PDB file of C-alpha atoms in Angstrom:
ATOM      1  CA  UNK A   1      83.066  86.367 114.823  1.00 34.00           C
ATOM      2  CA  UNK A   2      83.617  87.107 111.122  1.00 38.00           C
ATOM      3  CA  UNK A   3      86.432  89.418 110.083  1.00 42.00           C
ATOM      4  CA  UNK A   4      86.306  91.409 106.891  1.00 48.00           C
ATOM      5  CA  UNK A   5      89.440  92.647 105.255  1.00 55.00           C
ATOM      6  CA  UNK A   6      90.110  96.359 105.224  1.00 70.00           C
ATOM      7  CA  UNK A   7      90.508  97.337 101.569  1.00 78.00           C
ATOM      8  CA  UNK A   8      90.305 101.108 101.280  1.00 84.00           C
ATOM      9  CA  UNK A   9      90.057 103.839  98.677  1.00 90.00           C
ATOM     10  CA  UNK A  10      92.322 106.890  98.617  1.00 93.00           C
ATOM     11  CA  UNK A  11      89.986 109.113 100.634  1.00 94.00           C
ATOM     12  CA  UNK A  12      89.818 106.562 103.453  1.00 94.00           C
ATOM     13  CA  UNK A  13      93.582 106.021 103.353  1.00 95.00           C
ATOM     14  CA  UNK A  14      94.206 109.756 103.668  1.00 96.00           C
ATOM     15  CA  UNK A  15      92.167 109.732 106.877  1.00 96.00           C
ATOM     16  CA  UNK A  16      94.302 106.869 108.224  1.00 96.00           C
ATOM     17  CA  UNK A  17      97.538 108.642 107.252  1.00 98.00           C
ATOM     18  CA  UNK A  18      96.427 111.899 108.893  1.00 97.00           C
ATOM     19  CA  UNK A  19      95.799 109.936 112.108  1.00 98.00           C
ATOM     20  CA  UNK A  20      99.541 109.068 112.067  1.00 98.00           C
ATOM     21  CA  UNK A  21      98.915 105.421 111.254  1.00 97.00           C
ATOM     22  CA  UNK A  22     100.559 102.976 108.843  1.00 98.00           C
ATOM     23  CA  UNK A  23      98.963 101.712 105.627  1.00 97.00           C
ATOM     24  CA  UNK A  24      99.816  99.148 102.949  1.00 97.00           C
ATOM     25  CA  UNK A  25      99.770 100.115  99.294  1.00 97.00           C
ATOM     26  CA  UNK A  26     100.816  98.493  96.006  1.00 96.00           C
ATOM     27  CA  UNK A  27     104.113  99.471  94.420  1.00 96.00           C
ATOM     28  CA  UNK A  28     105.893  98.345  91.287  1.00 94.00           C
ATOM     29  CA  UNK A  29     106.657  94.807  92.568  1.00 94.00           C
ATOM     30  CA  UNK A  30     105.325  94.309  96.107  1.00 95.00           C
ATOM     31  CA  UNK A  31     103.029  95.957  98.608  1.00 96.00           C
ATOM     32  CA  UNK A  32     104.683  98.671 100.620  1.00 96.00           C
ATOM     33  CA  UNK A  33     104.125  99.884 104.138  1.00 97.00           C
ATOM     34  CA  UNK A  34     103.802 103.615 104.292  1.00 97.00           C
ATOM     35  CA  UNK A  35     103.082 106.512 106.563  1.00 98.00           C
ATOM     36  CA  UNK A  36     103.521 110.255 106.891  1.00 98.00           C
ATOM     37  CA  UNK A  37     107.288 110.875 106.736  1.00 98.00           C
ATOM     38  CA  UNK A  38     106.943 113.992 108.906  1.00 98.00           C
ATOM     39  CA  UNK A  39     105.262 112.119 111.763  1.00 98.00           C
ATOM     40  CA  UNK A  40     107.760 110.571 114.150  1.00 98.00           C
ATOM     41  CA  UNK A  41     104.846 108.735 115.798  1.00 98.00           C
ATOM     42  CA  UNK A  42     103.819 107.141 112.495  1.00 98.00           C
ATOM     43  CA  UNK A  43     107.386 106.236 111.499  1.00 98.00           C
ATOM     44  CA  UNK A  44     108.083 104.699 114.920  1.00 97.00           C
ATOM     45  CA  UNK A  45     104.884 102.622 114.564  1.00 97.00           C
ATOM     46  CA  UNK A  46     106.063 101.428 111.149  1.00 97.00           C
ATOM     47  CA  UNK A  47     109.531 100.556 112.478  1.00 96.00           C
ATOM     48  CA  UNK A  48     108.009  98.671 115.402  1.00 96.00           C
ATOM     49  CA  UNK A  49     105.713  96.740 113.067  1.00 94.00           C
ATOM     50  CA  UNK A  50     108.655  95.797 110.824  1.00 92.00           C
ATOM     51  CA  UNK A  51     110.991  95.209 113.777  1.00 90.00           C
ATOM     52  CA  UNK A  52     113.424  97.428 111.899  1.00 91.00           C
ATOM     53  CA  UNK A  53     116.115  99.623 113.436  1.00 92.00           C
ATOM     54  CA  UNK A  54     115.710 103.363 112.855  1.00 94.00           C
ATOM     55  CA  UNK A  55     119.438 103.468 112.084  1.00 95.00           C
ATOM     56  CA  UNK A  56     118.942 101.751 108.704  1.00 95.00           C
ATOM     57  CA  UNK A  57     117.048 104.734 107.292  1.00 96.00           C
ATOM     58  CA  UNK A  58     113.992 104.551 105.060  1.00 97.00           C
ATOM     59  CA  UNK A  59     112.886 105.165 101.486  1.00 97.00           C
ATOM     60  CA  UNK A  60     110.471 107.912 100.477  1.00 98.00           C
ATOM     61  CA  UNK A  61     108.267 107.454  97.416  1.00 98.00           C
ATOM     62  CA  UNK A  62     106.678 110.454  95.706  1.00 98.00           C
ATOM     63  CA  UNK A  63     104.169 111.213  92.995  1.00 97.00           C
ATOM     64  CA  UNK A  64     106.286 114.092  91.682  1.00 96.00           C
ATOM     65  CA  UNK A  65     109.879 115.238  92.176  1.00 97.00           C
ATOM     66  CA  UNK A  66     108.736 118.482  93.854  1.00 97.00           C
ATOM     67  CA  UNK A  67     107.415 116.405  96.763  1.00 98.00           C
ATOM     68  CA  UNK A  68     110.992 115.363  97.596  1.00 98.00           C
ATOM     69  CA  UNK A  69     112.733 118.747  97.620  1.00 97.00           C
ATOM     70  CA  UNK A  70     112.147 119.381 101.353  1.00 97.00           C
ATOM     71  CA  UNK A  71     113.937 116.124 102.183  1.00 98.00           C
ATOM     72  CA  UNK A  72     116.985 116.167  99.874  1.00 98.00           C
ATOM     73  CA  UNK A  73     119.885 118.593  99.542  1.00 98.00           C
ATOM     74  CA  UNK A  74     119.408 119.815  95.977  1.00 97.00           C
ATOM     75  CA  UNK A  75     122.504 122.017  96.238  1.00 97.00           C
ATOM     76  CA  UNK A  76     124.617 118.815  96.233  1.00 97.00           C
ATOM     77  CA  UNK A  77     123.220 117.745  92.853  1.00 97.00           C
ATOM     78  CA  UNK A  78     125.162 119.122  89.889  1.00 97.00           C
ATOM     79  CA  UNK A  79     123.863 119.004  86.308  1.00 97.00           C
ATOM     80  CA  UNK A  80     125.467 115.610  85.598  1.00 97.00           C
ATOM     81  CA  UNK A  81     123.791 114.081  88.657  1.00 97.00           C
ATOM     82  CA  UNK A  82     120.446 115.684  87.799  1.00 97.00           C
ATOM     83  CA  UNK A  83     120.624 114.298  84.248  1.00 97.00           C
ATOM     84  CA  UNK A  84     121.417 110.833  85.636  1.00 97.00           C
ATOM     85  CA  UNK A  85     118.445 110.963  88.021  1.00 97.00           C
ATOM     86  CA  UNK A  86     115.913 112.421  85.615  1.00 97.00           C
ATOM     87  CA  UNK A  87     116.890 110.035  82.821  1.00 97.00           C
ATOM     88  CA  UNK A  88     115.410 107.261  84.994  1.00 96.00           C
ATOM     89  CA  UNK A  89     112.541 109.189  86.639  1.00 97.00           C
ATOM     90  CA  UNK A  90     109.733 108.853  87.057  1.00 96.00           C
ATOM     91  CA  UNK A  91     110.290 105.151  87.318  1.00 94.00           C
ATOM     92  CA  UNK A  92     111.248 102.162  89.480  1.00 94.00           C
ATOM     93  CA  UNK A  93     114.673 103.483  90.491  1.00 96.00           C
ATOM     94  CA  UNK A  94     115.406 104.642  94.030  1.00 97.00           C
ATOM     95  CA  UNK A  95     118.241 107.154  94.308  1.00 98.00           C
ATOM     96  CA  UNK A  96     120.251 107.689  97.478  1.00 98.00           C
ATOM     97  CA  UNK A  97     120.835 111.438  97.701  1.00 98.00           C
ATOM     98  CA  UNK A  98     122.348 113.785 100.249  1.00 98.00           C
ATOM     99  CA  UNK A  99     119.659 114.585 102.808  1.00 98.00           C
ATOM    100  CA  UNK A 100     118.457 118.116 103.443  1.00 98.00           C
ATOM    101  CA  UNK A 101     119.908 119.398 106.747  1.00 96.00           C
ATOM    102  CA  UNK A 102     116.374 119.506 108.182  1.00 97.00           C
ATOM    103  CA  UNK A 103     115.413 115.970 107.096  1.00 97.00           C
ATOM    104  CA  UNK A 104     114.233 114.077 110.182  1.00 97.00           C
ATOM    105  CA  UNK A 105     116.636 111.539 111.675  1.00 97.00           C
ATOM    106  CA  UNK A 106     113.847 108.968 111.732  1.00 97.00           C
ATOM    107  CA  UNK A 107     114.025 108.979 107.916  1.00 98.00           C
ATOM    108  CA  UNK A 108     117.780 109.191 107.375  1.00 98.00           C
ATOM    109  CA  UNK A 109     118.785 106.868 110.210  1.00 97.00           C
ATOM    110  CA  UNK A 110     122.517 106.945 110.817  1.00 97.00           C
ATOM    111  CA  UNK A 111     123.199 108.428 107.376  1.00 97.00           C
ATOM    112  CA  UNK A 112     123.565 111.910 105.898  1.00 97.00           C
ATOM    113  CA  UNK A 113     121.644 110.670 102.874  1.00 98.00           C
ATOM    114  CA  UNK A 114     118.107 109.628 102.044  1.00 98.00           C
ATOM    115  CA  UNK A 115     116.744 107.082  99.572  1.00 98.00           C
ATOM    116  CA  UNK A 116     113.980 108.544  97.384  1.00 98.00           C
ATOM    117  CA  UNK A 117     111.911 107.436  94.398  1.00 97.00           C
ATOM    118  CA  UNK A 118     109.661 109.370  92.033  1.00 98.00           C
ATOM    119  CA  UNK A 119     107.307 106.590  90.997  1.00 97.00           C
ATOM    120  CA  UNK A 120     105.648 106.246  87.608  1.00 96.00           C
ATOM    121  CA  UNK A 121     103.188 103.650  88.973  1.00 96.00           C
ATOM    122  CA  UNK A 122      99.782 105.307  88.816  1.00 96.00           C
ATOM    123  CA  UNK A 123      98.300 104.093  92.152  1.00 96.00           C
ATOM    124  CA  UNK A 124     101.386 105.318  94.033  1.00 96.00           C
ATOM    125  CA  UNK A 125     101.318 108.637  92.180  1.00 97.00           C
ATOM    126  CA  UNK A 126      97.611 109.143  92.910  1.00 96.00           C
ATOM    127  CA  UNK A 127      98.071 108.347  96.589  1.00 97.00           C
ATOM    128  CA  UNK A 128     101.099 110.630  97.079  1.00 98.00           C
ATOM    129  CA  UNK A 129      99.578 113.489  95.096  1.00 97.00           C
ATOM    130  CA  UNK A 130      96.327 113.236  97.072  1.00 97.00           C
ATOM    131  CA  UNK A 131      98.293 113.178 100.345  1.00 98.00           C
ATOM    132  CA  UNK A 132     100.326 116.187  99.201  1.00 98.00           C
ATOM    133  CA  UNK A 133     103.709 114.725 100.059  1.00 98.00           C
ATOM    134  CA  UNK A 134     105.765 111.560  99.762  1.00 98.00           C
ATOM    135  CA  UNK A 135     105.172 108.432 101.785  1.00 98.00           C
ATOM    136  CA  UNK A 136     107.612 106.234 103.631  1.00 97.00           C
ATOM    137  CA  UNK A 137     108.076 103.110 101.535  1.00 95.00           C
ATOM    138  CA  UNK A 138     109.276  99.778 102.879  1.00 95.00           C
ATOM    139  CA  UNK A 139     108.131  96.301 101.925  1.00 94.00           C
ATOM    140  CA  UNK A 140     104.915  95.062 103.541  1.00 96.00           C
ATOM    141  CA  UNK A 141     106.110  92.047 105.451  1.00 93.00           C
ATOM    142  CA  UNK A 142     107.128  90.958 108.888  1.00 89.00           C
ATOM    143  CA  UNK A 143     110.806  90.273 109.536  1.00 83.00           C
ATOM    144  CA  UNK A 144     111.802  86.965 107.981  1.00 87.00           C
ATOM    145  CA  UNK A 145     108.674  86.706 105.836  1.00 92.00           C
ATOM    146  CA  UNK A 146     108.537  87.331 102.063  1.00 93.00           C
ATOM    147  CA  UNK A 147     107.208  90.705 100.904  1.00 93.00           C
ATOM    148  CA  UNK A 148     103.470  90.668 100.256  1.00 96.00           C
ATOM    149  CA  UNK A 149     102.485  90.801  96.584  1.00 95.00           C
ATOM    150  CA  UNK A 150      98.690  90.674  97.078  1.00 95.00           C
ATOM    151  CA  UNK A 151      96.175  92.165  99.484  1.00 94.00           C
ATOM    152  CA  UNK A 152      95.547  88.642 100.830  1.00 94.00           C
ATOM    153  CA  UNK A 153      99.247  88.248 101.653  1.00 96.00           C
ATOM    154  CA  UNK A 154      99.241  91.636 103.421  1.00 96.00           C
ATOM    155  CA  UNK A 155      96.279  90.538 105.539  1.00 94.00           C
ATOM    156  CA  UNK A 156      97.850  87.118 106.228  1.00 95.00           C
ATOM    157  CA  UNK A 157     100.927  88.794 107.732  1.00 95.00           C
ATOM    158  CA  UNK A 158      99.496  91.972 109.244  1.00 94.00           C
ATOM    159  CA  UNK A 159      95.903  91.034 110.051  1.00 93.00           C
ATOM    160  CA  UNK A 160      92.596  91.482 108.291  1.00 92.00           C
ATOM    161  CA  UNK A 161      91.992  94.876 109.893  1.00 92.00           C
ATOM    162  CA  UNK A 162      95.225  96.366 108.507  1.00 95.00           C
ATOM    163  CA  UNK A 163      94.361  99.241 106.101  1.00 96.00           C
ATOM    164  CA  UNK A 164      95.260  98.334 102.511  1.00 95.00           C
ATOM    165  CA  UNK A 165      94.902 100.385  99.314  1.00 95.00           C
ATOM    166  CA  UNK A 166      92.513  98.398  97.119  1.00 88.00           C
ATOM    167  CA  UNK A 167      94.749  98.189  94.016  1.00 92.00           C
ATOM    168  CA  UNK A 168      97.152  95.580  92.641  1.00 93.00           C
ATOM    169  CA  UNK A 169     100.945  95.734  92.271  1.00 94.00           C
ATOM    170  CA  UNK A 170     102.323  96.690  88.875  1.00 93.00           C
ATOM    171  CA  UNK A 171     103.794  93.230  88.340  1.00 89.00           C
ATOM    172  CA  UNK A 172     107.572  93.721  88.300  1.00 91.00           C
ATOM    173  CA  UNK A 173     109.568  90.736  89.565  1.00 86.00           C
ATOM    174  CA  UNK A 174     111.883  92.669  91.894  1.00 84.00           C
ATOM    175  CA  UNK A 175     111.626  95.717  94.162  1.00 83.00           C
ATOM    176  CA  UNK A 176     113.094  98.954  92.863  1.00 86.00           C
ATOM    177  CA  UNK A 177     116.711  99.250  91.855  1.00 93.00           C
ATOM    178  CA  UNK A 178     118.686 101.411  94.299  1.00 96.00           C
ATOM    179  CA  UNK A 179     121.572 103.592  93.102  1.00 97.00           C
ATOM    180  CA  UNK A 180     123.828 106.226  94.613  1.00 97.00           C
ATOM    181  CA  UNK A 181     122.837 109.500  92.949  1.00 97.00           C
ATOM    182  CA  UNK A 182     126.277 111.131  93.182  1.00 97.00           C
ATOM    183  CA  UNK A 183     128.313 108.220  91.808  1.00 96.00           C
ATOM    184  CA  UNK A 184     125.659 106.290  89.861  1.00 94.00           C
ATOM    185  CA  UNK A 185     126.844 103.085  91.592  1.00 96.00           C
ATOM    186  CA  UNK A 186     124.369 100.228  91.938  1.00 95.00           C
ATOM    187  CA  UNK A 187     123.430  99.476  95.559  1.00 94.00           C
ATOM    188  CA  UNK A 188     120.610  96.956  94.963  1.00 91.00           C
ATOM    189  CA  UNK A 189     119.685  95.240  91.717  1.00 88.00           C
ATOM    190  CA  UNK A 190     116.089  95.836  90.672  1.00 77.00           C
TER     191      UNK A 190
END
């Protein structure tokens, strides 16, 4: 039996996302696994696939800042913090911000904060804007394996039938830098 890889366009990926399933898509440095952040079913499927504890929390990636406002507590961001964030956005910087009181626990994990990124990478922006909201963003790899940087590597780890956005990564060497929005402190080097 011959298997063909599942490389999809945005329209097909939207159908998969609306069925509460997980997809792979290119980001700035590696392929990401993503799903509808409002679907506990989809997020639990992603966590099971990654063998990742819900307590660690997740990153959301958006095509525009407005897509993040339902998930973060904007009232906790003063002008200095906003200037710090927007001086680096859109771009490959993930900011850990206070979570909105209604942000789902399956996104925040054990924290009162949420990691979010407003990407400048065009395929991510197109996908999020077409979906109408941010996506969960975690590296596309199985526990203990290196993050996938090509569609072939995604299929090697997750199977040829796994739905993958048919685009390439931007080419950065490292995943996004992560910083605390309130303090500006570096959490992960990018």
